[in-house]
Structures are given as structure tokens and as C-alpha cells.
């Protein structure tokens, strides 16, 4: 029997359910990846994401080559390309791991239908999450909207049947190779229409495992406190690996809980706080799978202040935000970190999102799109879920009238301004007292800091207290309408 393993967002060979099943049932296995031409043309994702993906694909191709298989790739409309490959290579079956994004579900349905007509067997598997949406439900089978309820049920499921972690299939070997023409080298970012940028986080399965080991042996021990400090290496930075499946979520949860079981200096609150974040990831995956309308608009219609009207003022403010030139150092540092590295610390993501929505009163979808185009870990479920959380339109969202004060957030989580100085070098010599609100520096202080406000670094584009009050007033007016 001859089968294709269709790789999509699962670029590894260990703990890969579709690959394991294909190796078990097929005597010949062809791994395939399709570059989705319409998606690449749409530029929904940016260079950071595409370069990281290419790095992961290179690594996957090399792991497969080491075992005698060659990763085949095609470029075009995925439904057509997969069906054509199945026909050309005369395969009996095709295996893939499921994806829960609405567009992916639609694509997979179309492929499955066409393959069924051609008599090709389709086998799909759970992989991207520990538990799929219909495995963690409320008492009457309803999808859960509150994270706390979801989390409780998730743990019940985990202890009822702890999911397996599959090893690299022992049957993945040279004898499975099929004599299809050897694959050409993978395309470069430039050939795909994207700027070549060095990945700031090392791509590939081995790097993901190395990073997981580093995190579990070190920073996880103080995660509960340090995860909020953007200047520290307090969190795992594994998100791009979860996004592209170079690391399986089952393996990550197991690694954390095993460290806890071994005892020693690992503390329970730290480990459980980290696993909580992995459960948030699954929570948003199940929100997207259960309520696909969120990908196109708010989960719920709530009364919130209207966004600023379109026009030059709105565009100017949005540009200032996108360029890290708002005059609010923590916001500017966050956006510049994103623009330079393709990643941003979670605490700062919340601050910049709140600032865009509540201080600048710009629609959250503009921020959501910008993040998708710049994040290496750009993921519809996590990005949409978090933006809706910040905009107070989501399932389990931030209270509508909670508005982050950027200066207070900065004083609390970056007290001496180390993070700000790293990404906003024009503030490098500003004192720790003034770094959070440099516009308050006197002329003398500006001279000493070699930073003239309004010249070297912008004055605040809005006054936070004023913007906050305006947001609250507009909210009250909406309620009374
Ligand atoms: C406005 C906004 C947009 C975001 N967009 C994305 C996105 O496109 N892709 C993405 O992966 N994350 C997104 N996040 C969530 C979070 O910021 C990142 O997952 C996290 O910063 C990644 O860093 P880490 O790997 O060090 O996380 P850790 O703190 O080490 O957490 C471990 C893993 O848990 C998951 N996780 C952690 N926090 C969250 C969360 N709030 N929601 C969902 N999953 C979480 C991630 O997979 C992460 O790798 C967004 C958050 C905000 C506020």
C-alpha cells in the first residue's frame, strides 16, 4: 500500500500521529508539503513567519532524508495540488493531522471529497492540541466559554486518559521510499515573494526540543513571577514551535509534569502556571473550532465605545503605533521588538493591544491584522482570541472598562527600563525615574539624557488620562442609547 503524509503545520517526525499511522499501514510513504499560492499572495503572514516556516521545512526535509525519504513539495492551490499528487503517484491513502481554522476545515473538506471520488482513502488525526473541541465540553455537551470551566474539564480529561506521546516510527526507513522524482531544493523566501530575514528563534524540531529542555530545567522554576518581566528570559519562547508543530503540545505538558513528579527544586505553582498557558492555547483553539464566526468579527455584540472614524487623524495614530513612535516607551518598545524580531513578550502584547483599542480608539481588527503580518507565531486562534480578550468582545474577555495605564504597567514590569532601553535606544541614557514617562523630563534632564522630547523621541500622541476618560464617557453614552 502506498500513502502520502500531507504536512501542513506539524513539521516534525516524533509524536506525529499521521506519520506514525502511515508508516504502520503503508509499505511506501511519500511526505508532501504544498505551498499555498493564494495564501502566500494574500500576505496575511509576514516575512518572519514565512522564513521560520522555511527553516522548519528544511529541518524536516533533512530528518526525512536521514531516514531515506525525500520531502516532496509543490506550489499552487492546495486542493488541486494534493489531488493531482495523489493521482500522479497512484497512492491508495493520504494521511494528515487536523487543523481547526475555518479556511483549513473548508480546504480539507474539499480535498477529502475529491479524493473520495478518486477512490483514495483519507485518514485524519488529532495532533495540534492535546484535546479537540468536542473532547472538552460542558455538562450538556455545550462548548465552554469561560476559561476557568474549560481548564477544570481539561484536567479531568487529562487524568481520565493521559494522551500518548508517539516515538519516531521505527518503521520509518529507507525501504518505505518511493521512486518519485527526487524533490528539488525548497524555494527561498525571495522566490515566495517575501524578504529573507534571519529567524530570531531557531527553527526545526531539534531546536524546539533543545529549547523545551532548557526551559524545563531552568526558567520554568520561576515562571509564575518572571513570565511578566519582558526584560528577562522568563518564558519559553516556544510559541513559533507550537505554531508550526515542531513541538507537540502533549510532549510539552508531559515534560513539565514529569519535572514536577521528579521533585527537586521545581515548584508546583510555577509548573502549573505554565501548563495553564498551554491550556489557554487549547481554549482559544476550541473557541475557534466551536464558534468559527470569531475569525471574521466579535464573538459577542457588546456595548463598547465606537472606534475612531477613518481619516488622516486615525491613520496618523495607527502609523505611530505601527512604527513604535507613540511617545509611550513600553508601547514603542513592544512594537519595535515585534518589528525587529517577529516576537513580542506576552505582557507587552496586552499593553500595546489595550493602548491601540482604548487609548487610540482604533478597531481591534487592525491590530489583529498587524500582529498576523509581523509575528513569527502568528496563529489565527491565539491571535484572534487574545485580541478579542483585550477588546472585551471575546468569550472570556477583559472587563470592558479596564484600561491599562502604560506608565504604571511599565513601572511594575520593567522597573529600571532595561527592556525599554533595549528597543528604544534613544532613551538609553534617560534615568530610571523618567524612563516610563520621558516627556516629563525637564530641559536639563533632556540635556543630560541626550534626548530631546519632540525631536529625538516623540511627545505622547495622546494624553492617557484624557483618552481614558473619553473612552469611559463614550462607553456610558453607548449604554444610554
Ligand atoms: C494581543 C495578543 C495577540 C497574541 N497573538 C498570538 C499569536 O498570534 N500566536 C500565539 O501563539 N500567541 C499569541 N498570543 C499569546 C501569547 O502572547 C504568546 O503565546 C506568548 O507570548 C508566547 O510566548 P512564549 O512561547 O514564551 O509563552 P509561554 O509563556 O512560555 O507559554 C507557553 C505557551 O503557551 C501558549 N500561550 C501562552 N500564552 C497564551 C495566550 N495568552 N493565548 C494563547 N496561548 C498562549 C503559547 O503557545 C506559548 O508558547 C497573543 C497575545 C496577545 C495579548
Coordinates of C-alpha atoms and ligand atoms in Angstrom, one line a residue:
X1 CA 0.0 0.0 0.0
X2 CA 1.3 3.5 -0.9
X3 CA 0.4 6.5 1.1
X4 CA 1.1 10.3 1.3
X5 CA 1.6 12.1 4.5
X6 CA 0.5 15.6 3.9
X7 CA 2.4 18.0 6.1
X8 CA 0.7 21.3 7.0
X9 CA 1.6 22.8 10.4
X10 CA 3.3 19.8 12.0
X11 CA 6.9 19.9 10.9
X12 CA 8.4 17.0 12.9
X13 CA 8.9 13.3 12.8
X14 CA 8.4 12.4 16.5
X15 CA 5.0 12.2 18.1
X16 CA 3.4 12.7 14.7
X17 CA 0.1 10.7 14.6
X18 CA -0.3 10.9 10.8
X19 CA 3.2 9.8 10.0
X20 CA 3.1 7.0 12.6
X21 CA -0.2 5.7 11.1
X22 CA 1.1 5.9 7.5
X23 CA 4.3 4.0 8.5
X24 CA 2.3 1.4 10.2
X25 CA -0.1 0.7 7.4
X26 CA 1.8 1.6 4.2
X27 CA 4.8 -0.1 2.6
X28 CA 5.6 3.0 0.7
X29 CA 5.3 6.5 2.2
X30 CA 5.6 9.9 0.4
X31 CA 5.9 13.0 2.6
X32 CA 4.4 16.1 0.9
X33 CA 4.1 19.8 1.6
X34 CA 2.1 22.3 -0.6
X35 CA 3.0 26.0 -0.6
X36 CA -0.5 27.6 -0.7
X37 CA -0.1 30.1 -3.5
X38 CA -3.3 32.1 -2.9
X39 CA -2.4 32.4 0.9
X40 CA 1.2 33.4 0.1
X41 CA -0.1 36.1 -2.3
X42 CA -2.5 37.5 0.3
X43 CA 0.4 38.4 2.6
X44 CA -1.7 37.6 5.7
X45 CA 1.5 36.4 7.2
X46 CA 4.8 38.3 7.1
X47 CA 8.4 37.5 6.4
X48 CA 9.3 36.5 9.9
X49 CA 6.6 33.8 9.9
X50 CA 7.4 32.6 6.3
X51 CA 11.2 32.4 7.0
X52 CA 10.7 30.5 10.2
X53 CA 8.4 28.1 8.3
X54 CA 11.0 27.6 5.6
X55 CA 13.6 26.9 8.3
X56 CA 11.4 24.3 9.8
X57 CA 10.7 22.7 6.4
X58 CA 14.5 22.5 5.7
X59 CA 15.0 20.8 9.0
X60 CA 12.1 18.4 8.4
X61 CA 13.4 17.6 4.9
X62 CA 16.8 16.8 6.4
X63 CA 15.4 14.5 9.1
X64 CA 13.4 12.6 6.5
X65 CA 16.4 12.3 4.2
X66 CA 18.4 10.8 7.1
X67 CA 15.8 8.1 7.1
X68 CA 15.8 7.6 3.3
X69 CA 12.7 9.6 2.4
X70 CA 12.6 12.8 0.5
X71 CA 10.1 15.6 1.2
X72 CA 8.2 16.4 -1.9
X73 CA 6.8 19.9 -2.4
X74 CA 4.5 21.6 -4.7
X75 CA 3.3 25.2 -5.1
X76 CA -0.2 26.1 -6.1
X77 CA -3.8 25.9 -5.0
X78 CA -3.7 23.2 -2.3
X79 CA -6.8 21.2 -3.2
X80 CA -5.7 20.9 -6.8
X81 CA -2.1 20.1 -5.9
X82 CA -2.9 17.4 -3.3
X83 CA -5.5 15.7 -5.6
X84 CA -3.0 15.9 -8.5
X85 CA -0.2 14.4 -6.4
X86 CA -2.4 11.5 -5.3
X87 CA -3.3 10.8 -8.9
X88 CA 0.2 11.1 -10.3
X89 CA 1.8 8.9 -7.6
X90 CA -1.1 6.4 -7.7
X91 CA -1.5 6.4 -3.9
X92 CA -4.1 4.4 -2.0
X93 CA -4.3 6.6 1.0
X94 CA -3.5 10.0 2.3
X95 CA -2.8 10.9 5.9
X96 CA -2.9 14.3 7.6
X97 CA -3.2 15.9 11.0
X98 CA -6.3 18.1 11.5
X99 CA -6.3 21.9 11.5
X100 CA -9.1 23.9 13.1
X101 CA -9.0 27.2 11.3
X102 CA -12.2 27.7 9.3
X103 CA -10.4 28.1 6.0
X104 CA -8.4 24.9 6.6
X105 CA -11.5 23.0 7.5
X106 CA -13.1 24.1 4.2
X107 CA -9.9 23.2 2.3
X108 CA -9.7 19.7 3.9
X109 CA -13.3 19.0 3.3
X110 CA -12.8 19.8 -0.4
X111 CA -9.7 17.6 -0.7
X112 CA -11.4 14.7 1.1
X113 CA -14.4 14.9 -1.2
X114 CA -12.3 14.9 -4.3
X115 CA -10.1 12.1 -3.0
X116 CA -13.2 10.0 -2.1
X117 CA -14.4 10.4 -5.7
X118 CA -11.0 9.1 -6.9
X119 CA -11.1 6.1 -4.5
X120 CA -8.3 7.3 -2.3
X121 CA -8.7 6.6 1.4
X122 CA -8.3 9.7 3.7
X123 CA -7.2 9.3 7.4
X124 CA -7.0 12.3 9.6
X125 CA -5.6 12.7 13.1
X126 CA -5.7 14.9 16.2
X127 CA -2.3 16.5 16.7
X128 CA -2.3 20.2 17.1
X129 CA -3.9 20.1 20.5
X130 CA -4.0 17.7 23.5
X131 CA -7.8 17.7 23.4
X132 CA -10.0 18.7 20.5
X133 CA -13.1 20.9 21.0
X134 CA -15.6 18.1 21.3
X135 CA -13.5 16.3 23.9
X136 CA -13.7 19.1 26.5
X137 CA -17.4 20.2 26.8
X138 CA -19.8 21.4 29.4
X139 CA -22.2 19.1 31.3
X140 CA -24.7 19.2 28.5
X141 CA -22.2 18.9 25.7
X142 CA -22.0 22.6 25.1
X143 CA -18.8 24.4 24.1
X144 CA -17.3 26.2 27.1
X145 CA -17.0 30.0 27.0
X146 CA -15.3 30.5 30.4
X147 CA -11.6 29.6 30.7
X148 CA -11.9 28.5 34.3
X149 CA -14.6 26.0 33.4
X150 CA -12.7 24.8 30.4
X151 CA -9.5 24.4 32.4
X152 CA -11.2 22.3 35.1
X153 CA -12.7 19.9 32.4
X154 CA -9.4 19.8 30.6
X155 CA -7.6 18.5 33.7
X156 CA -10.4 16.0 34.3
X157 CA -9.8 14.6 30.8
X158 CA -6.1 14.6 31.2
X159 CA -6.3 12.4 34.4
X160 CA -9.0 10.2 32.9
X161 CA -6.9 9.3 29.9
X162 CA -3.4 10.9 29.7
X163 CA -2.6 11.1 25.9
X164 CA 0.2 9.1 24.5
X165 CA 3.4 10.6 23.1
X166 CA 4.4 8.6 20.0
X167 CA 8.1 8.0 19.3
X168 CA 9.7 8.4 15.9
X169 CA 8.2 5.4 14.0
X170 CA 10.7 2.6 13.9
X171 CA 9.2 1.6 10.5
X172 CA 10.2 5.0 9.0
X173 CA 13.1 3.7 6.9
X174 CA 14.6 3.6 3.5
X175 CA 12.5 0.7 2.4
X176 CA 9.5 2.9 2.6
X177 CA 10.9 5.3 0.0
X178 CA 9.1 5.6 -3.3
X179 CA 10.8 6.2 -6.6
X180 CA 9.1 9.5 -7.4
X181 CA 11.4 12.2 -8.9
X182 CA 13.7 13.5 -6.1
X183 CA 12.5 16.7 -4.7
X184 CA 14.1 20.0 -5.8
X185 CA 15.6 22.2 -3.1
X186 CA 13.0 24.1 -1.2
X187 CA 12.2 27.6 -2.5
X188 CA 13.8 30.6 -0.8
X189 CA 11.8 33.3 0.9
X190 CA 12.6 35.6 -2.0
X191 CA 11.2 33.1 -4.5
X192 CA 8.0 33.0 -2.5
X193 CA 7.7 36.8 -2.5
X194 CA 9.0 37.5 1.0
X195 CA 12.1 39.3 2.3
X196 CA 14.7 36.9 3.6
X197 CA 15.2 37.6 7.3
X198 CA 17.2 35.6 9.8
X199 CA 14.9 33.7 12.2
X200 CA 15.4 35.1 15.7
X201 CA 14.1 31.9 17.2
X202 CA 15.9 28.8 15.8
X203 CA 13.6 26.8 13.6
X204 CA 13.2 23.0 13.5
X205 CA 12.3 20.0 15.7
X206 CA 15.7 19.6 17.4
X207 CA 15.9 23.3 18.3
X208 CA 12.3 23.0 19.7
X209 CA 13.3 20.1 21.9
X210 CA 16.5 21.8 23.0
X211 CA 14.6 24.9 24.0
X212 CA 12.0 22.8 25.8
X213 CA 14.8 21.1 27.8
X214 CA 16.4 24.5 28.6
X215 CA 13.1 25.9 29.8
X216 CA 12.1 22.9 31.9
X217 CA 15.5 22.7 33.6
X218 CA 15.7 26.5 34.2
X219 CA 13.3 29.3 33.7
X220 CA 10.2 27.1 34.4
X221 CA 11.3 27.1 38.1
X222 CA 10.5 30.8 38.4
X223 CA 7.9 31.1 35.7
X224 CA 5.0 32.4 37.8
X225 CA 7.0 35.6 38.7
X226 CA 9.3 36.1 35.8
X227 CA 6.9 35.5 33.0
X228 CA 5.6 39.0 33.4
X229 CA 9.0 40.7 33.2
X230 CA 9.8 41.5 29.5
X231 CA 13.5 42.1 30.1
X232 CA 14.0 38.6 31.5
X233 CA 14.3 35.2 29.8
X234 CA 11.3 34.2 31.9
X235 CA 9.1 32.5 29.4
X236 CA 9.7 29.6 27.0
X237 CA 9.5 31.5 23.6
X238 CA 8.3 28.2 22.2
X239 CA 5.2 29.8 20.6
X240 CA 6.6 29.6 17.0
X241 CA 7.3 25.9 17.6
X242 CA 3.8 25.2 18.7
X243 CA 2.5 27.3 15.8
X244 CA 4.4 25.1 13.2
X245 CA 4.2 21.9 15.1
X246 CA 7.9 21.4 15.6
X247 CA 6.9 20.6 19.1
X248 CA 3.9 18.6 20.1
X249 CA 1.7 20.0 22.9
X250 CA 1.5 16.5 24.5
X251 CA 5.2 16.4 24.8
X252 CA 5.4 19.8 26.3
X253 CA 2.8 19.1 29.0
X254 CA 4.4 15.8 29.8
X255 CA 7.8 17.4 30.1
X256 CA 6.5 19.9 32.6
X257 CA 4.6 17.4 34.7
X258 CA 7.5 14.9 34.7
X259 CA 9.7 17.6 36.1
X260 CA 7.2 18.1 38.8
X261 CA 6.9 14.4 39.5
X262 CA 10.7 14.2 39.9
X263 CA 10.6 16.7 42.7
X264 CA 13.7 18.8 43.5
X265 CA 13.6 22.5 43.2
X266 CA 10.7 22.7 40.7
X267 CA 7.7 24.4 42.3
X268 CA 4.2 23.3 41.7
X269 CA 2.7 26.8 41.1
X270 CA 5.4 27.6 38.5
X271 CA 4.8 24.4 36.6
X272 CA 1.0 24.6 36.8
X273 CA 1.1 28.3 35.7
X274 CA 3.0 27.3 32.6
X275 CA 0.7 24.4 31.8
X276 CA -2.2 26.9 32.3
X277 CA -0.8 28.9 29.4
X278 CA -0.8 25.8 27.2
X279 CA -4.4 25.3 28.2
X280 CA -5.2 28.9 27.2
X281 CA -3.8 27.9 23.8
X282 CA -6.2 25.0 23.6
X283 CA -9.1 27.1 24.9
X284 CA -8.7 29.5 22.0
X285 CA -8.4 26.6 19.6
X286 CA -11.7 25.2 20.8
X287 CA -13.3 28.7 20.7
X288 CA -12.3 29.0 17.0
X289 CA -13.4 25.4 16.2
X290 CA -16.8 25.8 18.1
X291 CA -17.5 29.4 17.0
X292 CA -15.9 29.9 13.7
X293 CA -17.6 33.3 13.2
X294 CA -14.9 34.8 15.6
X295 CA -12.4 34.7 12.7
X296 CA -14.5 37.4 11.0
X297 CA -15.8 39.5 13.8
X298 CA -16.6 39.8 17.5
X299 CA -17.7 36.7 19.4
X300 CA -20.4 38.7 21.1
X301 CA -22.1 42.0 20.4
X302 CA -21.2 44.1 23.4
X303 CA -21.7 47.7 24.0
X304 CA -18.3 49.3 23.7
X305 CA -17.2 52.8 22.6
X306 CA -17.1 53.3 18.9
X307 CA -13.8 53.2 17.1
X308 CA -12.3 56.4 15.8
X309 CA -13.6 57.4 12.4
X310 CA -11.4 56.8 9.4
X311 CA -9.4 59.7 8.2
X312 CA -6.0 61.3 8.5
X313 CA -6.0 61.6 12.3
X314 CA -6.9 57.9 12.7
X315 CA -4.3 56.9 10.1
X316 CA -1.6 59.0 11.7
X317 CA -2.2 57.5 15.1
X318 CA -2.2 54.0 13.6
X319 CA 1.1 54.7 11.8
X320 CA 2.6 56.0 15.1
X321 CA 1.6 52.7 16.8
X322 CA 2.9 50.5 13.9
X323 CA 6.2 52.4 13.9
X324 CA 6.7 52.4 17.7
X325 CA 6.5 56.2 17.8
X326 CA 3.6 56.8 20.2
X327 CA 5.7 58.6 22.9
X328 CA 4.8 55.8 25.4
X329 CA 8.1 53.9 25.9
X330 CA 6.6 50.5 26.8
X331 CA 4.3 50.5 23.8
X332 CA 7.0 51.6 21.5
X333 CA 9.5 49.1 22.8
X334 CA 6.9 46.3 22.3
X335 CA 6.1 47.2 18.7
X336 CA 9.8 47.7 17.9
X337 CA 10.6 44.3 19.4
X338 CA 7.9 42.9 17.1
X339 CA 9.1 44.7 14.0
X340 CA 12.8 43.8 14.6
X341 CA 12.4 40.2 15.8
X342 CA 9.0 38.9 14.9
X343 CA 8.1 38.2 18.5
X344 CA 6.8 40.2 21.5
X345 CA 6.5 39.5 25.1
X346 CA 3.0 38.5 26.3
X347 CA 2.6 41.2 28.9
X348 CA 3.7 43.8 26.4
X349 CA 1.3 42.4 23.8
X350 CA -1.5 43.1 26.2
X351 CA -0.3 46.6 26.9
X352 CA 0.1 47.6 23.2
X353 CA -3.3 46.0 22.3
X354 CA -5.1 47.9 25.1
X355 CA -3.4 51.1 24.1
X356 CA -4.5 50.7 20.4
X357 CA -8.1 49.9 21.3
X358 CA -8.7 52.0 24.3
X359 CA -6.3 55.0 24.2
X360 CA -6.2 55.4 20.4
X361 CA -9.7 54.0 19.9
X362 CA -8.7 52.1 16.8
X363 CA -10.6 49.0 15.8
X364 CA -9.0 45.8 17.2
X365 CA -9.1 44.1 13.8
X366 CA -6.5 46.5 12.6
X367 CA -4.2 45.4 15.4
X368 CA -5.1 41.8 14.8
X369 CA -4.0 42.1 11.2
X370 CA -0.8 43.9 12.0
X371 CA 0.2 41.1 14.5
X372 CA -0.6 38.4 12.0
X373 CA 1.7 40.1 9.4
X374 CA 4.6 40.5 11.9
X375 CA 4.5 37.7 14.4
X376 CA 6.5 34.5 13.8
X377 CA 4.0 32.7 15.9
X378 CA 1.0 34.2 14.0
X379 CA -1.8 31.9 14.7
X380 CA -5.5 32.7 14.0
X381 CA -6.9 31.1 17.1
X382 CA -4.4 32.6 19.6
X383 CA -4.2 36.0 17.9
X384 CA -7.9 36.4 17.5
X385 CA -8.7 35.1 20.9
X386 CA -6.3 37.4 22.6
X387 CA -7.3 40.5 20.6
X388 CA -11.0 39.8 21.4
X389 CA -10.0 39.4 25.0
X390 CA -8.3 42.8 25.0
X391 CA -11.2 44.4 23.1
X392 CA -13.7 42.9 25.6
X393 CA -15.7 41.2 22.8
X394 CA -14.4 37.7 23.3
X395 CA -15.7 34.6 25.1
X396 CA -13.9 35.1 28.4
X397 CA -12.8 38.7 28.0
X398 CA -11.1 41.5 29.9
X399 CA -13.8 43.7 31.6
X400 CA -14.8 46.5 29.1
X401 CA -13.7 49.3 31.2
X402 CA -10.4 48.0 32.4
X403 CA -7.8 50.1 30.7
X404 CA -4.1 49.5 31.1
X405 CA -2.1 52.6 32.2
X406 CA 1.0 52.2 30.1
X407 CA 3.3 54.1 32.5
X408 CA 2.1 52.0 35.5
X409 CA 2.5 48.7 33.6
X410 CA 6.0 49.8 32.7
X411 CA 6.9 50.8 36.2
X412 CA 5.6 47.5 37.5
X413 CA 7.1 45.1 35.0
X414 CA 10.2 46.9 33.6
X415 CA 11.1 49.0 36.7
X416 CA 14.6 50.1 35.7
X417 CA 13.6 50.3 32.0
X418 CA 16.0 47.6 30.8
X419 CA 13.5 46.3 28.2
X420 CA 12.7 49.8 27.0
X421 CA 16.3 50.8 26.6
X422 CA 16.9 47.6 24.5
X423 CA 14.4 48.5 21.9
X424 CA 14.2 52.3 22.2
X425 CA 17.9 53.3 22.1
X426 CA 17.2 57.0 22.0
X427 CA 16.1 56.6 25.6
X428 CA 19.2 54.7 26.7
X429 CA 20.5 57.5 28.9
X430 CA 17.2 58.5 30.5
X431 CA 17.1 58.0 34.3
X432 CA 15.1 55.1 35.7
X433 CA 12.9 57.7 37.3
X434 CA 11.9 59.2 33.9
X435 CA 12.2 56.3 31.6
X436 CA 8.5 55.4 31.8
X437 CA 7.3 59.0 31.1
X438 CA 10.2 60.7 29.4
X439 CA 8.0 63.7 28.3
X440 CA 8.1 64.7 32.0
X441 CA 11.9 65.4 31.8
X442 CA 12.9 69.0 32.4
X443 CA 15.1 70.7 29.8
X444 CA 18.1 69.9 32.0
X445 CA 17.2 66.3 32.3
X446 CA 16.7 66.1 28.5
X447 CA 20.1 67.6 28.0
X448 CA 21.8 65.1 30.4
X449 CA 19.9 62.2 28.8
X450 CA 20.9 63.4 25.3
X451 CA 17.3 63.1 24.3
X452 CA 15.2 66.0 23.3
X453 CA 11.5 65.2 23.5
X454 CA 9.6 66.0 20.3
X455 CA 12.9 65.7 18.4
X456 CA 14.8 62.6 19.3
X457 CA 11.8 60.9 20.8
X458 CA 8.1 61.8 20.2
X459 CA 5.8 63.5 22.7
X460 CA 2.9 61.3 23.7
X461 CA 0.5 61.1 20.7
X462 CA -2.5 61.2 23.1
X463 CA -2.7 62.0 26.8
X464 CA -3.5 58.7 28.6
X465 CA -5.7 60.2 31.3
X466 CA -7.7 62.2 28.8
X467 CA -8.0 59.3 26.4
X468 CA -9.1 57.0 29.2
X469 CA -11.8 59.4 30.3
X470 CA -13.0 59.9 26.8
X471 CA -13.3 56.1 26.3
X472 CA -15.3 55.8 29.5
X473 CA -17.6 58.7 28.6
X474 CA -18.2 57.3 25.1
X475 CA -18.9 53.9 26.7
X476 CA -21.6 55.4 29.0
X477 CA -23.2 57.2 26.1
X478 CA -23.4 53.9 24.1
X479 CA -25.1 52.2 27.1
X480 CA -27.7 55.0 27.3
X481 CA -28.6 54.9 23.6
Ligands
LIG1 C1 -2.9 40.7 21.5 C2 -2.3 39.3 21.6 C3 -2.0 38.6 20.5 C4 -1.4 37.3 20.5 N1 -1.2 36.6 19.4 C5 -0.7 35.4 19.5 C6 -0.4 34.6 18.3 O1 -0.7 35.0 17.1 N2 0.2 33.4 18.4 C7 0.5 32.9 19.7 O2 1.0 31.7 19.7 N3 0.2 33.6 20.8 C8 -0.3 34.8 20.7 N4 -0.6 35.5 21.9 C9 -0.4 34.8 23.2 C10 1.0 35.0 23.9 O3 1.3 36.3 23.9 C11 2.1 34.2 23.2 O4 1.6 32.8 23.0 C12 3.3 34.1 24.1 O5 3.7 35.4 24.4 C13 4.3 33.3 23.5 O6 5.5 33.3 24.3 P1 6.1 32.0 25.0 O7 6.2 31.0 24.0 O8 7.3 32.4 25.7 O9 4.9 31.7 26.0 P2 5.0 30.9 27.4 O10 4.7 31.9 28.5 O11 6.2 30.1 27.6 O12 3.7 30.0 27.3 C14 3.8 28.7 26.7 C15 2.9 28.5 25.5 O13 1.5 28.7 25.9 C16 0.8 29.4 24.8 N5 0.3 30.6 25.3 C17 0.8 31.4 26.3 N6 0.0 32.5 26.5 C18 -1.0 32.3 25.7 C19 -2.2 33.1 25.4 N7 -2.5 34.3 26.1 N8 -3.1 32.7 24.5 C20 -2.9 31.5 23.8 N9 -1.8 30.8 24.0 C21 -0.9 31.2 24.9 C22 1.8 29.6 23.7 O14 1.7 28.5 22.8 C23 3.1 29.6 24.4 O15 4.2 29.2 23.6 C24 -1.1 36.8 21.8 C25 -1.4 37.5 23.0 C26 -1.9 38.8 22.9 C27 -2.2 39.6 24.1

